[in-house]
mmCIF file of C-alpha atoms and ligand atoms in Angstrom:
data_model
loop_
_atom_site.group_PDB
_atom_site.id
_atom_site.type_symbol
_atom_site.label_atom_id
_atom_site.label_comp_id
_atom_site.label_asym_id
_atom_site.label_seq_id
_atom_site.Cartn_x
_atom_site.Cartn_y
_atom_site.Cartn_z
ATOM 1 C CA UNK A 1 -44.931 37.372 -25.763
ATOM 2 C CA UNK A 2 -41.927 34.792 -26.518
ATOM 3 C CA UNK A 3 -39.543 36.736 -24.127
ATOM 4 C CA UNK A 4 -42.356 36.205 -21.099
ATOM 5 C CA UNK A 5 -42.773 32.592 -22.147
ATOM 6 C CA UNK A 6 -39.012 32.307 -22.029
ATOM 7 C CA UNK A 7 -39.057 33.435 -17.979
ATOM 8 C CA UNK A 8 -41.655 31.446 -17.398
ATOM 9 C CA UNK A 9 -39.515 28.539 -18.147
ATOM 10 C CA UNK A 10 -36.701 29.417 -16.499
ATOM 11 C CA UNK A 11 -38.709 30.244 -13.135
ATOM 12 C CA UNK A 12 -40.491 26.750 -13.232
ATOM 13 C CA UNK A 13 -36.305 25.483 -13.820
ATOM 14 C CA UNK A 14 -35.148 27.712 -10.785
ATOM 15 C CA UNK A 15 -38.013 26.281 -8.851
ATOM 16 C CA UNK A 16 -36.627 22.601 -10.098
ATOM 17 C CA UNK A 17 -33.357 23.620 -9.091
ATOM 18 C CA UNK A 18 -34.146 25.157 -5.741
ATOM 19 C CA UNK A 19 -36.302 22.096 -4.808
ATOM 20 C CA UNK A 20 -34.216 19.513 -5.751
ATOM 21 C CA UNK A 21 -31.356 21.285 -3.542
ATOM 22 C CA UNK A 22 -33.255 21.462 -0.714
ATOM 23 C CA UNK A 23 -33.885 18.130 -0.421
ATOM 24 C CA UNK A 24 -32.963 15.918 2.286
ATOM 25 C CA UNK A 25 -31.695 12.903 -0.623
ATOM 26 C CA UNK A 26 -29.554 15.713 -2.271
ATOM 27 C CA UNK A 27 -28.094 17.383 1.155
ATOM 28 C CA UNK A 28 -27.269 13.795 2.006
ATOM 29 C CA UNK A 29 -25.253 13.302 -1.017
ATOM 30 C CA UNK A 30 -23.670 16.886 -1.243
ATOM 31 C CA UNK A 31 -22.142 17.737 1.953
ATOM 32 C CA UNK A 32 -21.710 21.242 3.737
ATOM 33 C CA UNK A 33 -19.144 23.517 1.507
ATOM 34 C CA UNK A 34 -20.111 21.475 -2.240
ATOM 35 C CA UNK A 35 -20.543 23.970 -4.642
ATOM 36 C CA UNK A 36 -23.492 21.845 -5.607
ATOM 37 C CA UNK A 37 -25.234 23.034 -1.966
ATOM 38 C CA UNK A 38 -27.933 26.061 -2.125
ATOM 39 C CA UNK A 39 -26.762 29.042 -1.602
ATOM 40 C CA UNK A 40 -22.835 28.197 -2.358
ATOM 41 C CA UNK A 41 -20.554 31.222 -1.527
ATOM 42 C CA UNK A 42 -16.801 31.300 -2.422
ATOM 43 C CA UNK A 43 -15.884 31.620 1.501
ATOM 44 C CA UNK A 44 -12.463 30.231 3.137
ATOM 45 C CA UNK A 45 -14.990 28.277 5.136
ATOM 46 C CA UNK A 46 -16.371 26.683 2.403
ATOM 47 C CA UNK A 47 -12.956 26.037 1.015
ATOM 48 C CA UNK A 48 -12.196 24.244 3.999
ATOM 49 C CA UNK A 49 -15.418 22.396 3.967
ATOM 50 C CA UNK A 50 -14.846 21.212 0.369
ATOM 51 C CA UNK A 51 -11.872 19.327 1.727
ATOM 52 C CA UNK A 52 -12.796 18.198 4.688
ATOM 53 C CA UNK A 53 -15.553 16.241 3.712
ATOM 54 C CA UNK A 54 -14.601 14.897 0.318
ATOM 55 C CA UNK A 55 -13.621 11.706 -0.005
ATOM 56 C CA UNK A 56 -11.258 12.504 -3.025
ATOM 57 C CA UNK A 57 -9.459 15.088 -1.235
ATOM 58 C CA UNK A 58 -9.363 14.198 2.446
ATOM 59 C CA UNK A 59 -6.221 12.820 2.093
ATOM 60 C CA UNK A 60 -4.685 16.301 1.872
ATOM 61 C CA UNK A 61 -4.998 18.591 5.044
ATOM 62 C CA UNK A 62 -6.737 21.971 4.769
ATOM 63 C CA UNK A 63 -3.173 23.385 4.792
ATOM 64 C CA UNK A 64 -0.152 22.099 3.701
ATOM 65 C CA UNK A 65 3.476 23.191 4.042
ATOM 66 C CA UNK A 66 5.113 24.911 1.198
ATOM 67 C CA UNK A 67 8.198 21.949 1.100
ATOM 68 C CA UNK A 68 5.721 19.260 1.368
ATOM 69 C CA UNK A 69 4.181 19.730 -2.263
ATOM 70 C CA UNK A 70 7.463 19.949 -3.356
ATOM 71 C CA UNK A 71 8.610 17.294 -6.099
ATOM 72 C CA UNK A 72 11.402 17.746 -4.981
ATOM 73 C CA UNK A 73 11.212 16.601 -1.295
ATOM 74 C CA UNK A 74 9.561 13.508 -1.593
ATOM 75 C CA UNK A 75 10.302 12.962 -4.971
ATOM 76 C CA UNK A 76 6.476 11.464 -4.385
ATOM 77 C CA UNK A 77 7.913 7.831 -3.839
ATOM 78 C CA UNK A 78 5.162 7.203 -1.549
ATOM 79 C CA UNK A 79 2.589 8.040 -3.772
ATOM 80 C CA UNK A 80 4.353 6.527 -6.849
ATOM 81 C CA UNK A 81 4.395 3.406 -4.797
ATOM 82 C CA UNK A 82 0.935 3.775 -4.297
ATOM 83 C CA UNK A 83 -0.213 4.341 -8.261
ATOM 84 C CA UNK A 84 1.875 1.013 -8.910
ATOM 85 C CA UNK A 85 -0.389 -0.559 -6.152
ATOM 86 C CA UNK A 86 -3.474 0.809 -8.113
ATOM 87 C CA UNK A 87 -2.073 -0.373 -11.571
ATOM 88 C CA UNK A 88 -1.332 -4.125 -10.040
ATOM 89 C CA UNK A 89 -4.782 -4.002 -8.898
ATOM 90 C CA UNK A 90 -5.976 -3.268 -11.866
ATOM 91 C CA UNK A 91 -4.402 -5.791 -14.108
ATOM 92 C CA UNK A 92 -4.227 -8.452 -12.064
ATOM 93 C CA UNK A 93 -7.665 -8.250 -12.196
ATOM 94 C CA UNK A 94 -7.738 -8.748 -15.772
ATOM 95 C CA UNK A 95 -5.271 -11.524 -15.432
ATOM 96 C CA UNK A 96 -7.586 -13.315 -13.197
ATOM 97 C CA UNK A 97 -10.078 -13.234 -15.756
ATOM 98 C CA UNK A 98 -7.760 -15.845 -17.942
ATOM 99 C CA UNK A 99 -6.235 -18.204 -14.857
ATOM 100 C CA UNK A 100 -7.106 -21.226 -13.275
ATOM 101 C CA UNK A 101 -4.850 -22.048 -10.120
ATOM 102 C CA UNK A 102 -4.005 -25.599 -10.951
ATOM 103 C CA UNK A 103 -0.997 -27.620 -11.890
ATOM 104 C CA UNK A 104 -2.740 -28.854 -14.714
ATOM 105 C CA UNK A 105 -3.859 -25.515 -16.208
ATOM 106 C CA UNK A 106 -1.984 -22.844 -15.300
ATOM 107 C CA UNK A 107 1.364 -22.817 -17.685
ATOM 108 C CA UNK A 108 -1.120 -23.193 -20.416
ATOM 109 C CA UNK A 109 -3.040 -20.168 -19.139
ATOM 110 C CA UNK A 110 -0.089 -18.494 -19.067
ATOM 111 C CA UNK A 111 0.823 -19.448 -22.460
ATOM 112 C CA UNK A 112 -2.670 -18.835 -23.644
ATOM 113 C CA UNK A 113 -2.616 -15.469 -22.255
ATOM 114 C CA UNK A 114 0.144 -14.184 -24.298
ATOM 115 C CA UNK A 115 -0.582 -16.096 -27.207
ATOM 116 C CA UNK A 116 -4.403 -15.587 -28.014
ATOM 117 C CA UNK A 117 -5.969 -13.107 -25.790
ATOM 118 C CA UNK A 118 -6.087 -9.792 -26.774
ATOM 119 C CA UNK A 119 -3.774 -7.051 -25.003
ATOM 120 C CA UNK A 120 -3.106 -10.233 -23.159
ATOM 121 C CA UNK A 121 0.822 -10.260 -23.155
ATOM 122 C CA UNK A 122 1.073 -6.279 -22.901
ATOM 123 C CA UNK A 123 -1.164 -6.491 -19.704
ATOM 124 C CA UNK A 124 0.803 -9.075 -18.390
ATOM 125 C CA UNK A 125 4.287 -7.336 -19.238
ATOM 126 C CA UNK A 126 2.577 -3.993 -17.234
ATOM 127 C CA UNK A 127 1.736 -6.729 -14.329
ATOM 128 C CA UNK A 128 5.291 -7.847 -13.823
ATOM 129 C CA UNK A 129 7.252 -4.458 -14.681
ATOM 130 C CA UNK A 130 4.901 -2.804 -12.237
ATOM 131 C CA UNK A 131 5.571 -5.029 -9.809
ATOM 132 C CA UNK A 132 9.947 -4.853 -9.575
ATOM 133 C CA UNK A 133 9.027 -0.971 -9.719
ATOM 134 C CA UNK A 134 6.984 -1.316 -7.053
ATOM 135 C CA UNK A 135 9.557 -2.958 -4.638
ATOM 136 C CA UNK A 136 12.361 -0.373 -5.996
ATOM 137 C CA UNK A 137 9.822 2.468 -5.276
ATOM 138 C CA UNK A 138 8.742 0.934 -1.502
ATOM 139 C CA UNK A 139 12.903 0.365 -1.140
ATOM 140 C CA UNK A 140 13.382 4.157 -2.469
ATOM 141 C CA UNK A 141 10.752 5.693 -0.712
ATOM 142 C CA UNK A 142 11.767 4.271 2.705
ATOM 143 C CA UNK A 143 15.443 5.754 1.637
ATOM 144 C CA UNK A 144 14.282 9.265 1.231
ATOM 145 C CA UNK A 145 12.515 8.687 4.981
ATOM 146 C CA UNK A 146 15.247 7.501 6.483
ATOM 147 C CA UNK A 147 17.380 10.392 4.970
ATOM 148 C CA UNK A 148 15.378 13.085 6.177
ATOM 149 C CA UNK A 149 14.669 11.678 9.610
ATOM 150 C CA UNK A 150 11.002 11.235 9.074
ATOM 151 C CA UNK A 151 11.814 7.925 11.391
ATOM 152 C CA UNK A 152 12.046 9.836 14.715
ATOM 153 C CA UNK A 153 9.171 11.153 16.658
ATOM 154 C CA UNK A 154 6.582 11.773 16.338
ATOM 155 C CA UNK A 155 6.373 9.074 13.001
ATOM 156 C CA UNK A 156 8.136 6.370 14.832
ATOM 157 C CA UNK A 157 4.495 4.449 14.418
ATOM 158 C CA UNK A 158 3.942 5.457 10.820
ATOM 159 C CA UNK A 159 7.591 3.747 10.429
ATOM 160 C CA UNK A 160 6.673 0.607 11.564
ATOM 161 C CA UNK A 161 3.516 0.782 9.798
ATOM 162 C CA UNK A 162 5.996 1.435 6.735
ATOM 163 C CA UNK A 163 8.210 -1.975 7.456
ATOM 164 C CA UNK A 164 4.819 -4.306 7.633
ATOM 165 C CA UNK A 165 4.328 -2.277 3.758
ATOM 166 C CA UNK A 166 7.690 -3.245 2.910
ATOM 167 C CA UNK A 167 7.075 -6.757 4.063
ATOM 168 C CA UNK A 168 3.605 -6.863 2.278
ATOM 169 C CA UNK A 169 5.109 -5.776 -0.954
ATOM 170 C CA UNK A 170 8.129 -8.155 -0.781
ATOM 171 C CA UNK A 171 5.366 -11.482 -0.323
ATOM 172 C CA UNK A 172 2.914 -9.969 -2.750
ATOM 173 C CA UNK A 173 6.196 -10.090 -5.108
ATOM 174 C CA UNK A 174 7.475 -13.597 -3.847
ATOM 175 C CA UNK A 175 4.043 -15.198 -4.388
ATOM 176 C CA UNK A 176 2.858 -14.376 -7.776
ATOM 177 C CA UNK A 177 6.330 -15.346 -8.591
ATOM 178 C CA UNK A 178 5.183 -19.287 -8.770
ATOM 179 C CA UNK A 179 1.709 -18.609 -10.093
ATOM 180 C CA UNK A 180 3.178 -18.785 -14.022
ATOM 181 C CA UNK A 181 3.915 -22.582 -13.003
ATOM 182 C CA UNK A 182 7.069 -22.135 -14.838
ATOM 183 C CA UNK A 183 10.462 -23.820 -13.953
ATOM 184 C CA UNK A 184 12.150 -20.401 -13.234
ATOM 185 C CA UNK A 185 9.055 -20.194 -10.930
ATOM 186 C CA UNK A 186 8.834 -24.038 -9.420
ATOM 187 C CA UNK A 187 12.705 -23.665 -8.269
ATOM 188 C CA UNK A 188 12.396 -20.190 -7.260
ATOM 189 C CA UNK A 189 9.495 -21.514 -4.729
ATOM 190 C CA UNK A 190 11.439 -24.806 -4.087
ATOM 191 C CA UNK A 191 14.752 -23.076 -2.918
ATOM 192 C CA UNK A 192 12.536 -20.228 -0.822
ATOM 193 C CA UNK A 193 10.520 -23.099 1.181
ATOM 194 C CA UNK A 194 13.688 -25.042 1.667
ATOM 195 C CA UNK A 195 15.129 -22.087 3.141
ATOM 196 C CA UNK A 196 12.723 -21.305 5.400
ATOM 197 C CA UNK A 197 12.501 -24.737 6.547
ATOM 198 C CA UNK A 198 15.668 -23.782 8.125
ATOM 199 C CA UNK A 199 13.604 -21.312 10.557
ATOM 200 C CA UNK A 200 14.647 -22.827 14.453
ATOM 201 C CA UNK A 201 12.098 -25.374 16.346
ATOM 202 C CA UNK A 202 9.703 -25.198 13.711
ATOM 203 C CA UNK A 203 11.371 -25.419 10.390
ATOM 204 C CA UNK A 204 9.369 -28.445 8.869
ATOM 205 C CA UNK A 205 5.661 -27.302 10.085
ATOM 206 C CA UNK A 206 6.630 -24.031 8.404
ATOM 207 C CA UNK A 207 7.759 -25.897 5.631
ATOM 208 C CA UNK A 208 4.486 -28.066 5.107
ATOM 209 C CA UNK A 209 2.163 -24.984 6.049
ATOM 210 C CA UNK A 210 3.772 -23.543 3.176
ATOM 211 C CA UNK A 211 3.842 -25.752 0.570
ATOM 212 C CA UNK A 212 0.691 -27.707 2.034
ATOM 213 C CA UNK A 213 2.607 -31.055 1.521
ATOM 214 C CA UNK A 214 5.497 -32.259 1.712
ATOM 215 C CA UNK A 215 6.880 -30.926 -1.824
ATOM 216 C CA UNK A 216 5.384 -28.454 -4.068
ATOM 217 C CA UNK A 217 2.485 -29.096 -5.875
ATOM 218 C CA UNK A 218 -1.010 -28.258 -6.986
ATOM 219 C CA UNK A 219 -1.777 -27.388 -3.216
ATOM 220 C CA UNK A 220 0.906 -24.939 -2.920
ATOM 221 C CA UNK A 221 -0.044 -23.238 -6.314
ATOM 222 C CA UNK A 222 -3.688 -22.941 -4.704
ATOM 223 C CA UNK A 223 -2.541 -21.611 -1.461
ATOM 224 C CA UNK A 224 -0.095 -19.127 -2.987
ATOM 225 C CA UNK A 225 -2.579 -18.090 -5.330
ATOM 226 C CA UNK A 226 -5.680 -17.284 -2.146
ATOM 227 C CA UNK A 227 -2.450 -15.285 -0.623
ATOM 228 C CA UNK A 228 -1.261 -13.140 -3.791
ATOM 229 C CA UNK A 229 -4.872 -12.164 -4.983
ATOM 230 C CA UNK A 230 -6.717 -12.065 -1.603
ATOM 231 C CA UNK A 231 -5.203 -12.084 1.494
ATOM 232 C CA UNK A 232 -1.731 -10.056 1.069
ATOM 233 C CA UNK A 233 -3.677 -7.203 -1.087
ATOM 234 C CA UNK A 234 -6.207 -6.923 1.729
ATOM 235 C CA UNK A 235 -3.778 -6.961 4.979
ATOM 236 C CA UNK A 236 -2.018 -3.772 2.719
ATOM 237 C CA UNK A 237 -5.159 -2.070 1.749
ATOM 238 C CA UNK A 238 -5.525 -1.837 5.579
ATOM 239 C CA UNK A 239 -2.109 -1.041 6.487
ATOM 240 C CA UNK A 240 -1.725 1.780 3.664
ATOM 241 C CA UNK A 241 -4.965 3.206 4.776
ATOM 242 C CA UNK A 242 -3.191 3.280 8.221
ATOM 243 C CA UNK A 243 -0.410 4.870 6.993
ATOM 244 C CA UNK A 244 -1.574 7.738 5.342
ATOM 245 C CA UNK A 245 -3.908 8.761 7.987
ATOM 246 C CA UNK A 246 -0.895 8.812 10.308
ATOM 247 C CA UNK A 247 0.713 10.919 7.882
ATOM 248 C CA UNK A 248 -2.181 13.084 8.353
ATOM 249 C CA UNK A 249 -1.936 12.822 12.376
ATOM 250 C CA UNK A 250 1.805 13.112 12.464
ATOM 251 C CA UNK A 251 1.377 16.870 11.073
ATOM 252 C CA UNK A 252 1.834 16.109 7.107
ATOM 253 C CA UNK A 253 5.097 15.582 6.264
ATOM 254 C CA UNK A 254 8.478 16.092 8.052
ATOM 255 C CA UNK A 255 10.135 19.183 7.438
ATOM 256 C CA UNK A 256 12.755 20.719 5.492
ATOM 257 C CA UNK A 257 15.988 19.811 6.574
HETATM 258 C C1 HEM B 1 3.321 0.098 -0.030
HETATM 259 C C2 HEM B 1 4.244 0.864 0.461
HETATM 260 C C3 HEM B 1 4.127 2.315 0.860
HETATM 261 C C4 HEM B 1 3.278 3.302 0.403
HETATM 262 C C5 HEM B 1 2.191 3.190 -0.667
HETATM 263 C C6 HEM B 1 3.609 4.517 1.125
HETATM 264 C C7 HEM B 1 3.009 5.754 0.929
HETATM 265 C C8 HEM B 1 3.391 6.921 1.564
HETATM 266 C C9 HEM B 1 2.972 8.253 1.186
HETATM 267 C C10 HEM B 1 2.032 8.590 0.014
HETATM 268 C C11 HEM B 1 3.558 9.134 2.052
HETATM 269 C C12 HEM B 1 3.452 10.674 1.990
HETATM 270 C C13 HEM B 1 4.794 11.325 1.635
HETATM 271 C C14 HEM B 1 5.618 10.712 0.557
HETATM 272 O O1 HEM B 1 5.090 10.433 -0.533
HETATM 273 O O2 HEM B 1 6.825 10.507 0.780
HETATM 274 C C15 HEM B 1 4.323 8.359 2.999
HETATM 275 C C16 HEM B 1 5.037 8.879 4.056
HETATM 276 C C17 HEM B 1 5.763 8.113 4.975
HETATM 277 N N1 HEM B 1 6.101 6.787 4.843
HETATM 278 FE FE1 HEM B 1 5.380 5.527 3.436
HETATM 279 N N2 HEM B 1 4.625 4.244 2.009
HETATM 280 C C18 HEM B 1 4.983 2.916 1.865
HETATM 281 C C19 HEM B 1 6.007 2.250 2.529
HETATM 282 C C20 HEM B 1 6.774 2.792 3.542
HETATM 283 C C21 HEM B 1 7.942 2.167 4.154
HETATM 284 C C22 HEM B 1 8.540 0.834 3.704
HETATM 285 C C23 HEM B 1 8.364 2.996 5.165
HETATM 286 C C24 HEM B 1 9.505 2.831 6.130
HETATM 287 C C25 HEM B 1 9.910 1.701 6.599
HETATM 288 C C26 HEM B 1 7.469 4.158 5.184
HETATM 289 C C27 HEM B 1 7.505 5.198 6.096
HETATM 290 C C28 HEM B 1 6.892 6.420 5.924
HETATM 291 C C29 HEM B 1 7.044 7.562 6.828
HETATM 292 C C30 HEM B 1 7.808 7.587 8.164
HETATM 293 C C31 HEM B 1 6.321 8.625 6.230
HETATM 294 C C32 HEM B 1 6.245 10.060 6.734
HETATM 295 C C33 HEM B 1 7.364 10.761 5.954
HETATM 296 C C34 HEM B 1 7.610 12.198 6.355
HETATM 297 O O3 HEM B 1 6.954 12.684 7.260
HETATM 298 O O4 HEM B 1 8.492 12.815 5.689
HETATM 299 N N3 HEM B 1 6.541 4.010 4.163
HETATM 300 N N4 HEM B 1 4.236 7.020 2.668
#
């Protein structure tokens, strides 16, 4: 008697189950090859499925060379340089949470930051760390590219791709370099602009587009700021997404030597 009441419940489940996976909400979340589809089988086309249409694992190919997940070849630079992009994401996020942009405020944000907010100084340590390891990584990876040739066709493209990176990475570092609103940081900014007021025909208007006056000031600490948390991450978001789908359409990685 218990033992047919028992099967009873688990039909009416497998009925649950089977009509909940046939629906169209549920197929439109769980594409061909999931393991969460009806009727899942352990096939090579289904392994194939699984990454081909997962977001998570698109960025590997269905089959990769042998050298290519090798530590070893890559010594994963690129993606190292990547995770350090992730991890300045993610704290500078916090940071913003405890910084006002203004000549006025910011030192004492700064100061406040380190003083009285909790985790504050350790997040702000992992902030600046991550970002020198960040350029050395970028500076490394492009090394290990270089060395193996990776630069010749047919990733010439994904090379220059790589340079606007390197450039990215080197302003992202330059500007959050004055947003402490420290004098290491003021002079650091003051001897950059002056230099690049040096540029040919247009030094000055380069000068005052930087600094958005004639010397630094609150305006340049507001500009610098829109660039650092805004505009710079977004132009690399796009270029990185570039970049590794070129990987992709260059044939994975170069070979082996
Ligand atoms: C934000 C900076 C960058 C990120 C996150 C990044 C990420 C990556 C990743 C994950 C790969 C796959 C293989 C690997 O890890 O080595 C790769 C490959 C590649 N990267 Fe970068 N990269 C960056 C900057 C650069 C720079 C500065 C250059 C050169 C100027 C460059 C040129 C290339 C080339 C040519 C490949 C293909 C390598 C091969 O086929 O062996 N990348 N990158």
């Amino acid at each position: 008697m218990q033992g047919s009441g028992k099967s009873k419940i688990s039909e009416k489940l497998a009925d649950l189950t089977d009509s909940v996976q046939g629906s169209q909400a549920w197929n439109s979340i769980f594409r061909p090859g999931s393991i969460f589809r009806k009727g899942y089988s352990d096939s090579p086309r289904n392994r194939s499925y699984v990454i081909m249409n997962s977001v998570l694992y698109h960025l590997h190919p269905v089959k990769v060379k042998r050298h290519a997940v090798k530590v070893s070849y890559t010594l994963c630079l690129g993606g190292l340089s990547f995770f350090l992009f992730i991890m300045l994401t993610v704290t500078g996020i916090f940071l913003m949470f405890f910084y006002r942009p203004t000549a006025a405020q910011a030192w004492d944000d700064i100061y406040a930051l380190q003083t009285s907010v909790t985790f504050g100084l350790l997040v702000r340590n992992i902030h600046r760390w991550a970002a020198h390891l960040m350029v050395l990584s970028v500076f490394l990876h492009m090394a290990r590219v270089f060395y193996h040739g990776a630069y010749k066709a047919p990733r010439e493209f994904n090379w220059v791709i790589g340079v606007v990176l390197l450039t990215l990475t080197l302003l992202l570092s330059f500007t959050g370099y004055l947003l402490p609103w420290d004098q290491l940081a003021l002079w650091a900014v003051t001897v950059g602009t002056n230099m690049m007021g040096y540029t040919p025909v247009f030094g000055s208007q380069v000068r005052f587009v930087l600094l958005g006056g004639a010397e630094i000031g609150s305006n340049t600490l507001l500009r610098w700021y829109v660039l650092h948390v805004l505009f710079f991450p977004f132009i690399t978001v796009i270029f990185m997404a570039i970049h590794f789908w070129r990987v992709r359409k260059d044939g994975g990685i170069s070979g082996p030597l």
